[in-house]
Coordinates of C-alpha atoms and ligand atoms in Angstrom, one line a residue:
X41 CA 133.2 44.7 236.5
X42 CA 135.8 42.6 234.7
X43 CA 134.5 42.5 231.0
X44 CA 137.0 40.2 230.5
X45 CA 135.6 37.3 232.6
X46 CA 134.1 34.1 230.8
X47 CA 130.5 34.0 230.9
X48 CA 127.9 31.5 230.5
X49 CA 126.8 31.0 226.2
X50 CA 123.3 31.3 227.1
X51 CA 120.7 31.3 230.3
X52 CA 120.1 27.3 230.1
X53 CA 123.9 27.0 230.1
X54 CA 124.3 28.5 234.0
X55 CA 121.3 25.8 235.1
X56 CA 122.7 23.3 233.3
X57 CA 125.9 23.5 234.4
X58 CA 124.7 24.4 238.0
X59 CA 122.3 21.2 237.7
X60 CA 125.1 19.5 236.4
X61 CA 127.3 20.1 239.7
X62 CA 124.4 19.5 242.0
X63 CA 123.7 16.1 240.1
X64 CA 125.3 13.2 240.7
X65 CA 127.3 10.5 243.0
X66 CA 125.5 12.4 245.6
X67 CA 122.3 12.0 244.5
X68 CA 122.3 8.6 242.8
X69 CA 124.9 7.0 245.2
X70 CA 125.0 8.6 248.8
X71 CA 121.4 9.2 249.0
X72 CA 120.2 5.8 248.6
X73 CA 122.9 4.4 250.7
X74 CA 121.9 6.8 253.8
X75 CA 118.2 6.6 253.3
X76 CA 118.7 2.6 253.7
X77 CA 120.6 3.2 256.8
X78 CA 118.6 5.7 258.3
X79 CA 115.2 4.3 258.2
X80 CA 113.6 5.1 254.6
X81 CA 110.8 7.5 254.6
X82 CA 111.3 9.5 257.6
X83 CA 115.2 10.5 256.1
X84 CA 113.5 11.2 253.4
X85 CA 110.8 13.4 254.7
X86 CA 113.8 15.2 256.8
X87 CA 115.9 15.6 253.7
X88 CA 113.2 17.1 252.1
X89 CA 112.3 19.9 254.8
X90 CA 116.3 20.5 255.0
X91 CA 116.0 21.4 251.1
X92 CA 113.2 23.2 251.7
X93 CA 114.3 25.6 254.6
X94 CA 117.8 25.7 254.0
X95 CA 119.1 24.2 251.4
X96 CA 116.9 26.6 248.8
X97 CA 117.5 30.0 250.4
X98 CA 121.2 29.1 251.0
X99 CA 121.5 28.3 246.9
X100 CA 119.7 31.4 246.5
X101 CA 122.3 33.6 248.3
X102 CA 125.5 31.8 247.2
X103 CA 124.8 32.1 243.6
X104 CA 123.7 35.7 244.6
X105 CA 127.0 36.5 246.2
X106 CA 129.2 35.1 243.5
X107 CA 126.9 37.0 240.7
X108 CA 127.4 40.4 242.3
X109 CA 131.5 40.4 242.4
X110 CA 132.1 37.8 240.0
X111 CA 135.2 36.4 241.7
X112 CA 135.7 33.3 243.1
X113 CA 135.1 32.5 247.0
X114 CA 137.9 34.4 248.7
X115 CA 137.9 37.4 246.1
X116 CA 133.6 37.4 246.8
X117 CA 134.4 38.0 250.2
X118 CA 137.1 40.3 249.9
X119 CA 135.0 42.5 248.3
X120 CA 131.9 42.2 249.6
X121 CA 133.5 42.9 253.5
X122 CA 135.8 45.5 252.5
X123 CA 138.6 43.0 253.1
X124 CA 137.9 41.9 256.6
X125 CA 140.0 38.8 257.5
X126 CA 137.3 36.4 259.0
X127 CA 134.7 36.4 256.1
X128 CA 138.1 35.9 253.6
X129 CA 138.7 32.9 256.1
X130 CA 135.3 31.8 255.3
X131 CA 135.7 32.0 251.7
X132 CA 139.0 29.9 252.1
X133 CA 137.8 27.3 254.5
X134 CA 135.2 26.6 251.0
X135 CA 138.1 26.6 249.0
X136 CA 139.4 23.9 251.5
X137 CA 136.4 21.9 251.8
X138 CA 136.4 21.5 247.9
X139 CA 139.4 19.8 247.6
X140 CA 138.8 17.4 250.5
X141 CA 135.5 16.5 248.7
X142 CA 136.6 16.4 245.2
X143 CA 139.5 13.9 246.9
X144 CA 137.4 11.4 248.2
X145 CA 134.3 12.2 246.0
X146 CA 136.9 11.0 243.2
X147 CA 137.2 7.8 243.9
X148 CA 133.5 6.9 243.9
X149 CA 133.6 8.7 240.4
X150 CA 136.8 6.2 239.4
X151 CA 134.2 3.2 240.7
X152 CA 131.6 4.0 238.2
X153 CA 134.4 4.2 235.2
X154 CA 135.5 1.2 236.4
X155 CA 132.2 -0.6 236.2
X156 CA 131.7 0.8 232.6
X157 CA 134.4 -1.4 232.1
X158 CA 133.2 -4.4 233.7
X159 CA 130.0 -3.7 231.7
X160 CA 131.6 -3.7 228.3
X161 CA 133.2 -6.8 229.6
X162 CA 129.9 -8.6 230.4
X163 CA 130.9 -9.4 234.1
X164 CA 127.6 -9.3 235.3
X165 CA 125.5 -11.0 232.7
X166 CA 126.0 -14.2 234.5
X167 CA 125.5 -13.3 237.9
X168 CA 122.2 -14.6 239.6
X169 CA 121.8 -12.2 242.4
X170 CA 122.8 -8.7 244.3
X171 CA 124.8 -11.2 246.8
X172 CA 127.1 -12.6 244.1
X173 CA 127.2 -9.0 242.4
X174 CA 128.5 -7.6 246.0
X175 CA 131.2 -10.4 246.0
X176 CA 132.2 -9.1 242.6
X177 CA 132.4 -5.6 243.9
X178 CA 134.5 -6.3 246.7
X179 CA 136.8 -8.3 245.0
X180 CA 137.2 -5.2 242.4
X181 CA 137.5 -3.0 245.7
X182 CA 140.0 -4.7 247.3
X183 CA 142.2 -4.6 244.7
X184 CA 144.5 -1.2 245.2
X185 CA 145.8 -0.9 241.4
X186 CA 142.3 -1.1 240.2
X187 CA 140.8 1.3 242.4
X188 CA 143.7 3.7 242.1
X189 CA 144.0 3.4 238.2
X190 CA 140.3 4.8 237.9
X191 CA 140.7 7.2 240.3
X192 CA 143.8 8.5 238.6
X193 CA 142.1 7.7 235.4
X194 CA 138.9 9.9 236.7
X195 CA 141.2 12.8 237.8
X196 CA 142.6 13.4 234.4
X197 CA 138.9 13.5 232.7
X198 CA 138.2 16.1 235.3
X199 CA 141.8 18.4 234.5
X200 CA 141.0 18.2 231.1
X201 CA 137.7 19.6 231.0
X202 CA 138.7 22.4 233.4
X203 CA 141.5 22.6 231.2
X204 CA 138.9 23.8 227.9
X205 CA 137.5 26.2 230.1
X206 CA 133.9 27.2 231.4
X207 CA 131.5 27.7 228.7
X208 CA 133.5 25.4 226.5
X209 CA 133.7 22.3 228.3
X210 CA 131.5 22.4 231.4
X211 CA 128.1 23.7 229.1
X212 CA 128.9 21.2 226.4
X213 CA 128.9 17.7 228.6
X214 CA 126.2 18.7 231.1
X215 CA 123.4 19.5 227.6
X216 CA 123.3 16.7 226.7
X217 CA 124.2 13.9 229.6
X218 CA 121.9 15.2 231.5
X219 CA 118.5 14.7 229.7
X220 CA 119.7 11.3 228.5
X221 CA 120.7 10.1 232.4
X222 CA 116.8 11.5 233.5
X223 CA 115.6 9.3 230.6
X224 CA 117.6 6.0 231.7
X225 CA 116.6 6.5 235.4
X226 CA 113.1 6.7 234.5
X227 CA 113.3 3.4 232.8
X228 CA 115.2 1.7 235.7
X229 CA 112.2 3.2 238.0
X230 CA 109.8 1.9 235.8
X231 CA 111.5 -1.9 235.8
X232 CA 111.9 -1.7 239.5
X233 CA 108.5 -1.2 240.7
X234 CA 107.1 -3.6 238.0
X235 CA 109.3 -6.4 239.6
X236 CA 107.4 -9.1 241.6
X237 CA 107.2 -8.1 245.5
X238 CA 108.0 -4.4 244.9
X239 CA 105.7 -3.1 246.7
X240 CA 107.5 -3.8 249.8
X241 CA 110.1 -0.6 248.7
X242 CA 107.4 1.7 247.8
X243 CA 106.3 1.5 250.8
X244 CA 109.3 1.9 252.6
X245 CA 110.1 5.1 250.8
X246 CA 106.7 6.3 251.5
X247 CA 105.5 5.5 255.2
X248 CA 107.2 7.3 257.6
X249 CA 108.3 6.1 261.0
X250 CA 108.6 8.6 263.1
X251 CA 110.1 6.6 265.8
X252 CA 113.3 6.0 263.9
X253 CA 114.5 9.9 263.8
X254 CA 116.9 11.2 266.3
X255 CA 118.7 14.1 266.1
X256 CA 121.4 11.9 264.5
X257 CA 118.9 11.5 261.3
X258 CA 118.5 15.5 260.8
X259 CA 122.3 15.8 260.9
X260 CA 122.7 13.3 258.1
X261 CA 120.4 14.7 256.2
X262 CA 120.9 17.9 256.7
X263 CA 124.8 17.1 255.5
X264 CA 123.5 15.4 252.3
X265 CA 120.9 18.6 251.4
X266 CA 124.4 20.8 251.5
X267 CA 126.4 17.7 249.3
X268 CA 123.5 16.8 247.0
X269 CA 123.2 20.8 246.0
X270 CA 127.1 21.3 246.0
X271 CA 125.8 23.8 249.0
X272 CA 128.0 25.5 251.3
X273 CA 131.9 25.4 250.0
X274 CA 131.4 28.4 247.1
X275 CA 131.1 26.1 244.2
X276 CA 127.7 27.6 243.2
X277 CA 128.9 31.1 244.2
X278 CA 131.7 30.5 241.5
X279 CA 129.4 29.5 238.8
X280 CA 127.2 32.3 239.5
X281 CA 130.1 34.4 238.9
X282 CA 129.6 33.3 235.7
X283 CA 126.4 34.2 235.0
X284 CA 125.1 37.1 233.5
X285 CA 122.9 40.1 235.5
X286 CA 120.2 39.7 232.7
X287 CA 118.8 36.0 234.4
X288 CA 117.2 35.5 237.3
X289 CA 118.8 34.1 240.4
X290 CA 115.7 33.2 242.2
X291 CA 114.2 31.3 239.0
X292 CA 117.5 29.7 238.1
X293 CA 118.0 28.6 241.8
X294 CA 114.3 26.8 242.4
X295 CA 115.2 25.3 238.6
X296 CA 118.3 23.7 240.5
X297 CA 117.1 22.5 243.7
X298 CA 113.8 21.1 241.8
X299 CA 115.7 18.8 239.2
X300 CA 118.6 17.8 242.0
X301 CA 115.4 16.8 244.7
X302 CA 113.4 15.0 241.6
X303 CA 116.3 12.8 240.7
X304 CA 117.5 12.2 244.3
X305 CA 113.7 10.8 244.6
X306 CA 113.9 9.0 241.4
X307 CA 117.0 7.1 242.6
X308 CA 115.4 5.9 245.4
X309 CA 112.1 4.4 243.4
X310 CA 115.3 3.5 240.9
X311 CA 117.1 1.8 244.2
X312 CA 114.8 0.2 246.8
X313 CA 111.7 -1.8 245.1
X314 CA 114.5 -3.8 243.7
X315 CA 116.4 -4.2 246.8
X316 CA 113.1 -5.3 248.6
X317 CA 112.1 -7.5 245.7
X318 CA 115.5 -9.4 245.2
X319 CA 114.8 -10.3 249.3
X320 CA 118.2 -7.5 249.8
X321 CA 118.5 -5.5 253.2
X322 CA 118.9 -1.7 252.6
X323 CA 121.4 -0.7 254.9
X324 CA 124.0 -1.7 252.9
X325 CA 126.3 0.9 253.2
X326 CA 128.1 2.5 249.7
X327 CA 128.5 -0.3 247.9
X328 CA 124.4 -0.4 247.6
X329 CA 123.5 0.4 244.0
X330 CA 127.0 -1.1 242.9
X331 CA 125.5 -4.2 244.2
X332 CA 121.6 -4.2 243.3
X333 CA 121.9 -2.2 239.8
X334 CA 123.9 -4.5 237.7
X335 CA 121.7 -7.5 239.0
X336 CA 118.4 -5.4 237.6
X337 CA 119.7 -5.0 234.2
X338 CA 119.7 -8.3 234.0
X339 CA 115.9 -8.4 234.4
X340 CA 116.0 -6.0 231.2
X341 CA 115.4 -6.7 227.5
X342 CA 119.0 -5.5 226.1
X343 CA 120.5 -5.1 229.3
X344 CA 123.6 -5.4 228.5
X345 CA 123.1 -2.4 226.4
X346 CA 121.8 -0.7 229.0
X347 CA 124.2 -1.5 231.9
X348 CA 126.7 0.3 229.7
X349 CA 124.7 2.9 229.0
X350 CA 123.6 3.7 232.8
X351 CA 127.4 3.6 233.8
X352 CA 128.7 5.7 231.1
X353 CA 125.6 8.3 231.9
X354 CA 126.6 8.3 235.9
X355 CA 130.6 8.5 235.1
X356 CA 129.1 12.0 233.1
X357 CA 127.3 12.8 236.1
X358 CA 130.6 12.4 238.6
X359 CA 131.9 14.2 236.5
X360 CA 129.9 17.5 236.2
X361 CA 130.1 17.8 239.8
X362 CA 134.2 16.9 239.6
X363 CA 134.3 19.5 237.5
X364 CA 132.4 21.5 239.7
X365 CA 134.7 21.1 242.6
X366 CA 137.9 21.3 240.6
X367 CA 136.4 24.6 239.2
X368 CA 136.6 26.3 242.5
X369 CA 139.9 25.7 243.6
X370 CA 141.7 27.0 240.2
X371 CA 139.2 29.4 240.2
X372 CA 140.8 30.7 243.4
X373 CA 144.4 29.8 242.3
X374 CA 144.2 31.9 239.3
X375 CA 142.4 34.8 240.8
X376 CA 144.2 34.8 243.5
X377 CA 148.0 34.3 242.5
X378 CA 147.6 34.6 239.0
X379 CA 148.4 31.2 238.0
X380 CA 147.6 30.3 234.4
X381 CA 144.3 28.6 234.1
X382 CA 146.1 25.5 232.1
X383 CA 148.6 24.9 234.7
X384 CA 146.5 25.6 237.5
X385 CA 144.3 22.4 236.6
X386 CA 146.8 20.3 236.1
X387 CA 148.8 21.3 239.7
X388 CA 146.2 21.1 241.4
X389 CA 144.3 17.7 239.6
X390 CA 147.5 15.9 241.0
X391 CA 147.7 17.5 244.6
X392 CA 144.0 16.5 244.8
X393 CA 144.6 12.8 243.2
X394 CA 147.5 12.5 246.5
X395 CA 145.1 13.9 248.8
X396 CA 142.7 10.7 247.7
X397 CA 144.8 8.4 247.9
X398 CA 144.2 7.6 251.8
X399 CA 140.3 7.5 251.1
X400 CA 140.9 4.8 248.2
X401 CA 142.9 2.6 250.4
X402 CA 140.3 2.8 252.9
X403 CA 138.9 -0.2 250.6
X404 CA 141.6 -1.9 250.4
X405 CA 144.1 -2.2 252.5
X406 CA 144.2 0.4 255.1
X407 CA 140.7 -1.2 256.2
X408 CA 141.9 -0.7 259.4
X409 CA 143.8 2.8 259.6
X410 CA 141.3 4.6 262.0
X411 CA 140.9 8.8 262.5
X412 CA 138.3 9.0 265.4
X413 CA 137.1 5.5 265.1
X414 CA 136.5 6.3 261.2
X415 CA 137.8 4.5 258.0
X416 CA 140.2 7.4 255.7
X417 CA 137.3 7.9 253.6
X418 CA 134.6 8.3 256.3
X419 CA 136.7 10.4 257.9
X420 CA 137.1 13.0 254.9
X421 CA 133.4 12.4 254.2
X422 CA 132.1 13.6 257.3
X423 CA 134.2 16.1 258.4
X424 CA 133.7 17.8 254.7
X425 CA 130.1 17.0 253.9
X426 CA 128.5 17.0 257.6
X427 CA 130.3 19.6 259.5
X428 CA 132.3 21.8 257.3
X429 CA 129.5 22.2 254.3
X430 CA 126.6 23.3 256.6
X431 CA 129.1 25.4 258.7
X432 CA 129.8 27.5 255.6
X433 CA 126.1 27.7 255.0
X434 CA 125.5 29.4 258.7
X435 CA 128.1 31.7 257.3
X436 CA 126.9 32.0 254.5
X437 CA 123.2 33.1 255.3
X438 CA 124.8 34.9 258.0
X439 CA 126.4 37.1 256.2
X440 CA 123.9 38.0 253.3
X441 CA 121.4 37.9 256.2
X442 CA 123.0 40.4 258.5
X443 CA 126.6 41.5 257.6
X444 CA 126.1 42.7 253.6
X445 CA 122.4 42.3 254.9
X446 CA 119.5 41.6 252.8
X447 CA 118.6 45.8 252.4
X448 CA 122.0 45.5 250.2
X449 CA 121.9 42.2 249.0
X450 CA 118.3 42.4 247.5
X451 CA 118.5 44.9 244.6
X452 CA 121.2 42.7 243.2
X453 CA 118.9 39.6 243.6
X454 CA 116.3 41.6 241.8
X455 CA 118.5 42.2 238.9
X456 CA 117.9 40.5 236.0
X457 CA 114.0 38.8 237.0
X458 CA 110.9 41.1 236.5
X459 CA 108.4 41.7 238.3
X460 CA 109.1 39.8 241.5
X461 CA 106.5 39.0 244.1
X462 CA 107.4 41.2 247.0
X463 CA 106.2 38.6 249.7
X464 CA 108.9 36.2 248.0
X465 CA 111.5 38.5 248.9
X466 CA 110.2 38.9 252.2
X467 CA 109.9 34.8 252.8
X468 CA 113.5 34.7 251.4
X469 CA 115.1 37.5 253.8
X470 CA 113.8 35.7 256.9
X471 CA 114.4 32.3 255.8
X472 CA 117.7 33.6 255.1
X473 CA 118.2 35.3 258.3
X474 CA 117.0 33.3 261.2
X475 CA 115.4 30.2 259.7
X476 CA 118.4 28.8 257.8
X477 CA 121.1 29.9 260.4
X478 CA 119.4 29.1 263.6
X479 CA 118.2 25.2 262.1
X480 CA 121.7 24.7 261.4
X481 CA 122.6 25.0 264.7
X482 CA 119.6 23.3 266.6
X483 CA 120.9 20.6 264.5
X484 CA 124.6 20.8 265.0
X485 CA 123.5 20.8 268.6
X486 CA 121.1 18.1 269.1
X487 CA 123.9 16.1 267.2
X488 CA 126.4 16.1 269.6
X489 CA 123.6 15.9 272.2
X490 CA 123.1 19.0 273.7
X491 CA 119.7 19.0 272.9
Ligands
LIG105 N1 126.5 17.8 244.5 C1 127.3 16.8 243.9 C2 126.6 15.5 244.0 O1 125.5 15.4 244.5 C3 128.7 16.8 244.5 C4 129.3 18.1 244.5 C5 129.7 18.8 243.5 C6 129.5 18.9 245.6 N2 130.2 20.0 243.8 C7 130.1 20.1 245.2 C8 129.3 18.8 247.0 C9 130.4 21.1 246.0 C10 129.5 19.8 247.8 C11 130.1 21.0 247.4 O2 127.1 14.5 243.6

């Protein structure tokens, strides 16, 4: 063990910080925006069982995995395989899939600094409706320099977090943003269902149509269970290389999944009774809560106040999960070549910023630049989030399942929680081993119609 490695200040600070990176665009932008395009309640119902099944028992053996060798993905699998060459490949492909994500992920970040901005600014207070807010979001969109500046802007918070180091910088933002962002949403729940024809997105959130999921839906959601609970690439496997043998993975994990699926939920009752009230449709693709929040502030006592305060709270919330991503790649660099930390972030933080820079055009400008039919940005969205992110987590439940297999893997699970339930362990070894991997697939392969 390397006694020298960083470690978490205290238990809360490793599910904070983990909650931190689970929490965020992903759950109050992306999930929205796909449950309005994929027919409300029964997405939801699908995401849910995806959590359940997968997404849970996949946290549980990432974090376990990065706990027991406390190196980052590649190092993990090093050891863990003796130093066979596909597994390492594994841990590298996550090392890959975090900078394509933190790429395009960062310019949705730089969107919600910018609209901090336009908040301050008191753009919105004069707008009547979500249509006139969308045409102020396009025209902000469309404009390279401003979508560029933030996402340059939002790439330098992020370096200079990672910069501080772990305990330091990542445990210090997530305490206290992330209470204070549970609070607001609750608020913005609480004025959405009281507006007048509500209703309407209640119930679309809660009655399922059955008729509406193909295997098409289960894909999605699947994809957004492995985003929304940074699943799949070795960014929870890093912070649980942080954490210390005395806490308990299982515990800590359910703590995670639990607060990332409530305020997924909560962002839909935050989203859609507004949407249906204000007469909006809800497949509005990702500009959907840039559009319908700033309107419903204005429905608010002090909601100028508020605006700012919402943005400022989901800017903190991009970034715990930028930080999150950026984490994992130095994490690798410095393990790995023995880069310094400092310089590591900063390399890197600009590589990545290049790397985006396709996906922020794909708003303006190169609306038209096509990779399989796809804008930039959907393009690095899908292949990252929907096919690379659940791949790793076939590999990943694979190999705690079977290869290290869960007679090794289980007495370091054990460490640090008393007195577990034996028939938890048991549910967790064959979710683990067949349910989580052979899921993945079914849905892999009714996706591209093979089913
Ligand atoms: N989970 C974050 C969100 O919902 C995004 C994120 C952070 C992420 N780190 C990740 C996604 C690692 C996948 C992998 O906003």
């Amino acid at each position: 063990m390397d006694i020298n490695r960083e470690q978490w200040g205290s238990k809360i600070g490793f599910v904070l910080a983990a909650a931190g990176s689970a929490v965020g665009l992903g759950n109050i932008w992306k999930f929205p925006y796909l449950v309005g395009e994929n027919g409300g309640a029964a997405f939801v119902l699908l995401y849910l069982l995806c959590v359940v099944l997968v997404g849970l028992p996949v946290v549980i053996a990432e974090i376990l995995i990065g706990r027991t060798t406390q190196k980052n993905p590649v190092g993990s699998f090093r050891e863990l395989s003796k130093g066979n060459p596909f597994w390492m490949f594994i841990g590298g492909l996550g090392v890959l899939t975090g900078f394509l994500i933190l790429s395009y992920y960062n310019v949705i970040a730089g969107w919600s600094l910018g609209y901090v901005v336009e908040s301050l600014k008191g753009s919105f207070q004069n707008l009547e409706n979500p249509a006139a807010a969308g045409e102020l979001f396009n025209q902000l969109s469309s404009r390279p320099q401003w979508t560029l500046l933030f996402h340059g802007m939002f790439m330098m918070l992020t370096v200079s977090i990672i910069y501080a180091g772990v305990a330091k910088g990542i445990e210090r933002a997530s305490k206290i943003m992330m209470p204070a962002l549970l609070i607001l949403i609750i608020i913005l729940v609480i004025r959405g269902i009281t507006l007048n024809g509500a209703s309407a997105g209640i119930h679309y959130l809660l009655k399922v149509d059955f008729s509406v999921i193909t295997g098409k839906t289960f894909f999605l959601a699947l994809g957004q269970a492995f985003f929304s609970l940074s699943l799949g690439m070795g960014a929870l496997l890093t912070y649980g290389s942080y954490m210390s043998k005395k806490d308990s993975i299982p515990i800590s994990a359910l703590n995670i999944v639990l607060l990332d699926t409530l305020i997924a939920l909560l962002a839909g009752f935050m989203i859609f009774p507004a949407v249906f009230a204000m007469g909006m449709q809800p497949a509005q693709g990702p500009s959907l809560i840039f559009n319908i929040l700033p309107i419903v502030f204005n429905s608010i006592p002090a909601g100028y106040i508020f605006r700012i305060i919402f943005f400022i709270l989901l800017t903190v919330a991009a970034l715990t999960s930028t930080i999150s991503l950026l984490e994992v790649i130095t994490a690798f660099v410095v393990d790995e070549f023995q880069f310094e930390r400092k310089k590591a972030a900063i390399v890197l933080g600009i590589i990545v910023f290049v790397i985006g820079i396709p996906s922020a055009l794909s708003f303006c400008g190169w609306q038209n630049v096509m990779i399989f039919g796809l804008t930039c940005f959907d393009f690095v969205d899908f292949i990252s989030a929907n096919i690379f992110l659940p791949l790793g987590g076939i590999f990943i439940a694979l190999f705690v399942g079977w290869f290290w297999g869960t007679k090794n893997s289980v007495p370091h699970l054990l460490e640090g929680t008393v007195k577990f339930p034996v028939f938890l362990v048991s549910t967790w070894s064959i979710l683990i081993r067949f349910v989580a991997p052979v899921l993945i697939l079914l849905i892999f392969l009714s996706s591209i119609g093979i089913l």
